[in-house]
Amino acid sequence: MAAQGITKDSERLEWNNTLSTHTRGGLEKRQQLDCGFGDWIQDWFYCWEGYDYLKKLGTALCGARSNTCSRVSCSRGCGMFLCSHLNREVQVYCGDIANDMAIIADRCGDEWFTFWRVKGRLGFGGHSTHLTSQSC
């Protein structure tokens, strides 16, 4: 029995509704989810190695130079990117990028035969995270 009315479903809903990320300059609110961005990764399973890598980095900082995109992880054709839309470098917790990838996969993923294919971009005020097919 779940205590205080917390169940797996409510935990997932709470996690999915977490709409902020830490940056060196403070907290930014999510602005836009673009499910049409990028090329399909044919199976979310291909992303797990990169997802796990970023998750384990936790509060280590991943960065992107001013007005550029940096590939922060790539595994089995699954590219994970951090992009700066500012005239300065952007740094975010690597673990937060992993969380962003899971949100993109959950909200933009599409069942394709027996696979869960994914792609998309999560936009913020000064940066975005991307999940797209990439030659690693």
mmCIF file with all atom_site columns, C-alpha atoms in Angstrom:
data_model
loop_
_atom_site.group_PDB
_atom_site.id
_atom_site.type_symbol
_atom_site.label_atom_id
_atom_site.label_alt_id
_atom_site.label_comp_id
_atom_site.label_asym_id
_atom_site.label_entity_id
_atom_site.label_seq_id
_atom_site.pdbx_PDB_ins_code
_atom_site.Cartn_x
_atom_site.Cartn_y
_atom_site.Cartn_z
_atom_site.occupancy
_atom_site.B_iso_or_equiv
_atom_site.pdbx_formal_charge
_atom_site.auth_seq_id
_atom_site.auth_comp_id
_atom_site.auth_asym_id
_atom_site.auth_atom_id
_atom_site.pdbx_PDB_model_num
ATOM 1   C CA . MET A 1 1   ? 0.000  0.000  0.000   1.00 0.00 ? 1   MET A CA 1
ATOM 2   C CA . ALA A 1 2   ? 1.327  3.442  -0.909  1.00 0.00 ? 2   ALA A CA 1
ATOM 3   C CA . ALA A 1 3   ? 1.800  5.983  1.858   1.00 0.00 ? 3   ALA A CA 1
ATOM 4   C CA . GLN A 1 4   ? 0.391  9.512  1.663   1.00 0.00 ? 4   GLN A CA 1
ATOM 5   C CA . GLY A 1 5   ? -1.429 8.791  -1.604  1.00 0.00 ? 5   GLY A CA 1
ATOM 6   C CA . ILE A 1 6   ? 1.807  8.335  -3.570  1.00 0.00 ? 6   ILE A CA 1
ATOM 7   C CA . THR A 1 7   ? 1.691  5.596  -6.164  1.00 0.00 ? 7   THR A CA 1
ATOM 8   C CA . LYS A 1 8   ? 3.912  4.645  -9.069  1.00 0.00 ? 8   LYS A CA 1
ATOM 9   C CA . ASP A 1 9   ? 1.492  6.469  -11.398 1.00 0.00 ? 9   ASP A CA 1
ATOM 10  C CA . SER A 1 10  ? 1.559  9.665  -9.354  1.00 0.00 ? 10  SER A CA 1
ATOM 11  C CA . GLU A 1 11  ? 5.360  9.487  -9.071  1.00 0.00 ? 11  GLU A CA 1
ATOM 12  C CA . ARG A 1 12  ? 5.625  9.184  -12.844 1.00 0.00 ? 12  ARG A CA 1
ATOM 13  C CA . LEU A 1 13  ? 3.179  12.042 -13.329 1.00 0.00 ? 13  LEU A CA 1
ATOM 14  C CA . GLU A 1 14  ? 5.123  14.166 -10.853 1.00 0.00 ? 14  GLU A CA 1
ATOM 15  C CA . TRP A 1 15  ? 8.414  13.338 -12.605 1.00 0.00 ? 15  TRP A CA 1
ATOM 16  C CA . ASN A 1 16  ? 6.940  14.073 -16.035 1.00 0.00 ? 16  ASN A CA 1
ATOM 17  C CA . ASN A 1 17  ? 5.640  17.421 -14.811 1.00 0.00 ? 17  ASN A CA 1
ATOM 18  C CA . THR A 1 18  ? 9.032  18.554 -13.527 1.00 0.00 ? 18  THR A CA 1
ATOM 19  C CA . LEU A 1 19  ? 9.576  21.439 -15.899 1.00 0.00 ? 19  LEU A CA 1
ATOM 20  C CA . SER A 1 20  ? 12.828 23.040 -14.859 1.00 0.00 ? 20  SER A CA 1
ATOM 21  C CA . THR A 1 21  ? 16.554 22.445 -15.074 1.00 0.00 ? 21  THR A CA 1
ATOM 22  C CA . HIS A 1 22  ? 19.559 23.802 -13.243 1.00 0.00 ? 22  HIS A CA 1
ATOM 23  C CA . THR A 1 23  ? 22.061 25.982 -15.038 1.00 0.00 ? 23  THR A CA 1
ATOM 24  C CA . ARG A 1 24  ? 25.042 27.792 -13.662 1.00 0.00 ? 24  ARG A CA 1
ATOM 25  C CA . GLY A 1 25  ? 23.018 31.024 -13.862 1.00 0.00 ? 25  GLY A CA 1
ATOM 26  C CA . GLY A 1 26  ? 20.009 29.679 -11.960 1.00 0.00 ? 26  GLY A CA 1
ATOM 27  C CA . LEU A 1 27  ? 16.742 28.013 -12.806 1.00 0.00 ? 27  LEU A CA 1
ATOM 28  C CA . GLU A 1 28  ? 15.192 28.186 -16.288 1.00 0.00 ? 28  GLU A CA 1
ATOM 29  C CA . LYS A 1 29  ? 11.678 27.081 -17.131 1.00 0.00 ? 29  LYS A CA 1
ATOM 30  C CA . ARG A 1 30  ? 10.964 24.754 -20.014 1.00 0.00 ? 30  ARG A CA 1
ATOM 31  C CA . GLN A 1 31  ? 9.491  26.610 -22.935 1.00 0.00 ? 31  GLN A CA 1
ATOM 32  C CA . GLN A 1 32  ? 8.870  24.215 -25.774 1.00 0.00 ? 32  GLN A CA 1
ATOM 33  C CA . LEU A 1 33  ? 8.845  20.555 -26.718 1.00 0.00 ? 33  LEU A CA 1
ATOM 34  C CA . ASP A 1 34  ? 9.364  19.996 -30.466 1.00 0.00 ? 34  ASP A CA 1
ATOM 35  C CA . CYS A 1 35  ? 8.590  16.395 -31.391 1.00 0.00 ? 35  CYS A CA 1
ATOM 36  C CA . GLY A 1 36  ? 9.195  17.027 -35.104 1.00 0.00 ? 36  GLY A CA 1
ATOM 37  C CA . PHE A 1 37  ? 12.855 17.943 -34.639 1.00 0.00 ? 37  PHE A CA 1
ATOM 38  C CA . GLY A 1 38  ? 15.628 15.583 -35.740 1.00 0.00 ? 38  GLY A CA 1
ATOM 39  C CA . ASP A 1 39  ? 15.780 12.150 -37.322 1.00 0.00 ? 39  ASP A CA 1
ATOM 40  C CA . TRP A 1 40  ? 14.152 9.055  -35.842 1.00 0.00 ? 40  TRP A CA 1
ATOM 41  C CA . ILE A 1 41  ? 16.243 6.816  -33.631 1.00 0.00 ? 41  ILE A CA 1
ATOM 42  C CA . GLN A 1 42  ? 14.703 3.464  -34.472 1.00 0.00 ? 42  GLN A CA 1
ATOM 43  C CA . ASP A 1 43  ? 14.700 2.151  -30.894 1.00 0.00 ? 43  ASP A CA 1
ATOM 44  C CA . TRP A 1 44  ? 14.964 4.021  -27.563 1.00 0.00 ? 44  TRP A CA 1
ATOM 45  C CA . PHE A 1 45  ? 16.948 1.001  -26.332 1.00 0.00 ? 45  PHE A CA 1
ATOM 46  C CA . TYR A 1 46  ? 19.864 2.293  -28.436 1.00 0.00 ? 46  TYR A CA 1
ATOM 47  C CA . CYS A 1 47  ? 19.980 5.384  -26.218 1.00 0.00 ? 47  CYS A CA 1
ATOM 48  C CA . TRP A 1 48  ? 20.267 3.603  -22.881 1.00 0.00 ? 48  TRP A CA 1
ATOM 49  C CA . GLU A 1 49  ? 24.065 3.485  -22.842 1.00 0.00 ? 49  GLU A CA 1
ATOM 50  C CA . GLY A 1 50  ? 24.319 7.251  -23.396 1.00 0.00 ? 50  GLY A CA 1
ATOM 51  C CA . TYR A 1 51  ? 21.423 7.943  -21.034 1.00 0.00 ? 51  TYR A CA 1
ATOM 52  C CA . ASP A 1 52  ? 23.099 5.889  -18.304 1.00 0.00 ? 52  ASP A CA 1
ATOM 53  C CA . TYR A 1 53  ? 26.426 7.654  -18.898 1.00 0.00 ? 53  TYR A CA 1
ATOM 54  C CA . LEU A 1 54  ? 24.858 11.118 -18.472 1.00 0.00 ? 54  LEU A CA 1
ATOM 55  C CA . LYS A 1 55  ? 22.804 9.990  -15.471 1.00 0.00 ? 55  LYS A CA 1
ATOM 56  C CA . LYS A 1 56  ? 25.944 8.696  -13.728 1.00 0.00 ? 56  LYS A CA 1
ATOM 57  C CA . LEU A 1 57  ? 27.692 12.034 -14.333 1.00 0.00 ? 57  LEU A CA 1
ATOM 58  C CA . GLY A 1 58  ? 24.900 13.566 -12.239 1.00 0.00 ? 58  GLY A CA 1
ATOM 59  C CA . THR A 1 59  ? 25.829 17.101 -11.170 1.00 0.00 ? 59  THR A CA 1
ATOM 60  C CA . ALA A 1 60  ? 28.948 17.246 -13.335 1.00 0.00 ? 60  ALA A CA 1
ATOM 61  C CA . LEU A 1 61  ? 28.534 20.073 -15.837 1.00 0.00 ? 61  LEU A CA 1
ATOM 62  C CA . CYS A 1 62  ? 28.031 19.501 -19.557 1.00 0.00 ? 62  CYS A CA 1
ATOM 63  C CA . GLY A 1 63  ? 28.482 22.568 -21.736 1.00 0.00 ? 63  GLY A CA 1
ATOM 64  C CA . ALA A 1 64  ? 27.942 24.125 -25.140 1.00 0.00 ? 64  ALA A CA 1
ATOM 65  C CA . ARG A 1 65  ? 29.856 27.147 -26.447 1.00 0.00 ? 65  ARG A CA 1
ATOM 66  C CA . SER A 1 66  ? 27.996 30.291 -27.415 1.00 0.00 ? 66  SER A CA 1
ATOM 67  C CA . ASN A 1 67  ? 25.505 29.805 -30.253 1.00 0.00 ? 67  ASN A CA 1
ATOM 68  C CA . THR A 1 68  ? 26.601 26.213 -30.930 1.00 0.00 ? 68  THR A CA 1
ATOM 69  C CA . CYS A 1 69  ? 25.527 22.648 -30.222 1.00 0.00 ? 69  CYS A CA 1
ATOM 70  C CA . SER A 1 70  ? 27.700 20.075 -28.472 1.00 0.00 ? 70  SER A CA 1
ATOM 71  C CA . ARG A 1 71  ? 27.154 16.346 -28.634 1.00 0.00 ? 71  ARG A CA 1
ATOM 72  C CA . VAL A 1 72  ? 27.231 15.302 -24.983 1.00 0.00 ? 72  VAL A CA 1
ATOM 73  C CA . SER A 1 73  ? 26.689 11.595 -25.601 1.00 0.00 ? 73  SER A CA 1
ATOM 74  C CA . CYS A 1 74  ? 26.280 9.170  -28.477 1.00 0.00 ? 74  CYS A CA 1
ATOM 75  C CA . SER A 1 75  ? 25.574 5.452  -28.375 1.00 0.00 ? 75  SER A CA 1
ATOM 76  C CA . ARG A 1 76  ? 24.473 3.044  -31.088 1.00 0.00 ? 76  ARG A CA 1
ATOM 77  C CA . GLY A 1 77  ? 23.261 5.825  -33.388 1.00 0.00 ? 77  GLY A CA 1
ATOM 78  C CA . CYS A 1 78  ? 21.517 7.813  -30.655 1.00 0.00 ? 78  CYS A CA 1
ATOM 79  C CA . GLY A 1 79  ? 22.883 11.366 -30.412 1.00 0.00 ? 79  GLY A CA 1
ATOM 80  C CA . MET A 1 80  ? 22.248 13.546 -27.371 1.00 0.00 ? 80  MET A CA 1
ATOM 81  C CA . PHE A 1 81  ? 23.003 17.258 -27.737 1.00 0.00 ? 81  PHE A CA 1
ATOM 82  C CA . LEU A 1 82  ? 23.115 20.425 -25.663 1.00 0.00 ? 82  LEU A CA 1
ATOM 83  C CA . CYS A 1 83  ? 22.781 23.698 -27.596 1.00 0.00 ? 83  CYS A CA 1
ATOM 84  C CA . SER A 1 84  ? 23.438 27.267 -26.479 1.00 0.00 ? 84  SER A CA 1
ATOM 85  C CA . HIS A 1 85  ? 21.236 29.989 -27.964 1.00 0.00 ? 85  HIS A CA 1
ATOM 86  C CA . LEU A 1 86  ? 23.141 32.742 -26.195 1.00 0.00 ? 86  LEU A CA 1
ATOM 87  C CA . ASN A 1 87  ? 26.309 34.727 -26.817 1.00 0.00 ? 87  ASN A CA 1
ATOM 88  C CA . ARG A 1 88  ? 27.944 32.810 -23.985 1.00 0.00 ? 88  ARG A CA 1
ATOM 89  C CA . GLU A 1 89  ? 28.638 29.253 -22.967 1.00 0.00 ? 89  GLU A CA 1
ATOM 90  C CA . VAL A 1 90  ? 25.786 27.351 -21.336 1.00 0.00 ? 90  VAL A CA 1
ATOM 91  C CA . GLN A 1 91  ? 26.445 24.701 -18.697 1.00 0.00 ? 91  GLN A CA 1
ATOM 92  C CA . VAL A 1 92  ? 23.853 22.353 -17.223 1.00 0.00 ? 92  VAL A CA 1
ATOM 93  C CA . TYR A 1 93  ? 24.012 19.269 -15.051 1.00 0.00 ? 93  TYR A CA 1
ATOM 94  C CA . CYS A 1 94  ? 24.696 16.228 -17.227 1.00 0.00 ? 94  CYS A CA 1
ATOM 95  C CA . GLY A 1 95  ? 22.115 14.274 -15.210 1.00 0.00 ? 95  GLY A CA 1
ATOM 96  C CA . ASP A 1 96  ? 19.487 16.867 -16.131 1.00 0.00 ? 96  ASP A CA 1
ATOM 97  C CA . ILE A 1 97  ? 20.215 16.261 -19.814 1.00 0.00 ? 97  ILE A CA 1
ATOM 98  C CA . ALA A 1 98  ? 19.539 12.551 -19.221 1.00 0.00 ? 98  ALA A CA 1
ATOM 99  C CA . ASN A 1 99  ? 16.205 13.521 -17.633 1.00 0.00 ? 99  ASN A CA 1
ATOM 100 C CA . ASP A 1 100 ? 15.431 15.701 -20.666 1.00 0.00 ? 100 ASP A CA 1
ATOM 101 C CA . MET A 1 101 ? 16.123 12.746 -22.986 1.00 0.00 ? 101 MET A CA 1
ATOM 102 C CA . ALA A 1 102 ? 13.675 10.600 -21.009 1.00 0.00 ? 102 ALA A CA 1
ATOM 103 C CA . ILE A 1 103 ? 11.022 13.329 -21.248 1.00 0.00 ? 103 ILE A CA 1
ATOM 104 C CA . ILE A 1 104 ? 11.552 13.592 -25.007 1.00 0.00 ? 104 ILE A CA 1
ATOM 105 C CA . ALA A 1 105 ? 11.325 9.797  -25.348 1.00 0.00 ? 105 ALA A CA 1
ATOM 106 C CA . ASP A 1 106 ? 8.194  9.643  -23.208 1.00 0.00 ? 106 ASP A CA 1
ATOM 107 C CA . ARG A 1 107 ? 6.335  12.531 -24.829 1.00 0.00 ? 107 ARG A CA 1
ATOM 108 C CA . CYS A 1 108 ? 7.631  12.350 -28.421 1.00 0.00 ? 108 CYS A CA 1
ATOM 109 C CA . GLY A 1 109 ? 8.268  8.632  -28.811 1.00 0.00 ? 109 GLY A CA 1
ATOM 110 C CA . ASP A 1 110 ? 6.246  6.586  -31.248 1.00 0.00 ? 110 ASP A CA 1
ATOM 111 C CA . GLU A 1 111 ? 5.566  2.869  -31.385 1.00 0.00 ? 111 GLU A CA 1
ATOM 112 C CA . TRP A 1 112 ? 7.025  1.497  -34.602 1.00 0.00 ? 112 TRP A CA 1
ATOM 113 C CA . PHE A 1 113 ? 6.370  -2.234 -35.062 1.00 0.00 ? 113 PHE A CA 1
ATOM 114 C CA . THR A 1 114 ? 7.825  -3.653 -31.818 1.00 0.00 ? 114 THR A CA 1
ATOM 115 C CA . PHE A 1 115 ? 10.177 -0.713 -31.176 1.00 0.00 ? 115 PHE A CA 1
ATOM 116 C CA . TRP A 1 116 ? 9.826  2.663  -29.435 1.00 0.00 ? 116 TRP A CA 1
ATOM 117 C CA . ARG A 1 117 ? 11.368 5.149  -31.852 1.00 0.00 ? 117 ARG A CA 1
ATOM 118 C CA . VAL A 1 118 ? 12.292 8.611  -30.609 1.00 0.00 ? 118 VAL A CA 1
ATOM 119 C CA . LYS A 1 119 ? 13.410 12.081 -31.669 1.00 0.00 ? 119 LYS A CA 1
ATOM 120 C CA . GLY A 1 120 ? 12.822 15.618 -30.484 1.00 0.00 ? 120 GLY A CA 1
ATOM 121 C CA . ARG A 1 121 ? 14.026 18.827 -28.894 1.00 0.00 ? 121 ARG A CA 1
ATOM 122 C CA . LEU A 1 122 ? 13.281 20.357 -25.508 1.00 0.00 ? 122 LEU A CA 1
ATOM 123 C CA . GLY A 1 123 ? 13.681 24.140 -25.583 1.00 0.00 ? 123 GLY A CA 1
ATOM 124 C CA . PHE A 1 124 ? 14.549 26.474 -22.731 1.00 0.00 ? 124 PHE A CA 1
ATOM 125 C CA . GLY A 1 125 ? 15.130 30.211 -22.538 1.00 0.00 ? 125 GLY A CA 1
ATOM 126 C CA . GLY A 1 126 ? 18.810 30.136 -23.440 1.00 0.00 ? 126 GLY A CA 1
ATOM 127 C CA . HIS A 1 127 ? 19.459 26.554 -24.481 1.00 0.00 ? 127 HIS A CA 1
ATOM 128 C CA . SER A 1 128 ? 17.903 23.332 -25.740 1.00 0.00 ? 128 SER A CA 1
ATOM 129 C CA . THR A 1 129 ? 18.537 19.613 -25.577 1.00 0.00 ? 129 THR A CA 1
ATOM 130 C CA . HIS A 1 130 ? 18.151 17.396 -28.659 1.00 0.00 ? 130 HIS A CA 1
ATOM 131 C CA . LEU A 1 131 ? 17.690 13.704 -29.234 1.00 0.00 ? 131 LEU A CA 1
ATOM 132 C CA . THR A 1 132 ? 18.302 12.613 -32.825 1.00 0.00 ? 132 THR A CA 1
ATOM 133 C CA . SER A 1 133 ? 19.804 9.866  -34.957 1.00 0.00 ? 133 SER A CA 1
ATOM 134 C CA . GLN A 1 134 ? 23.563 10.357 -35.246 1.00 0.00 ? 134 GLN A CA 1
ATOM 135 C CA . SER A 1 135 ? 26.551 8.439  -36.540 1.00 0.00 ? 135 SER A CA 1
ATOM 136 C CA . CYS A 1 136 ? 28.645 7.796  -33.424 1.00 0.00 ? 136 CYS A CA 1
#
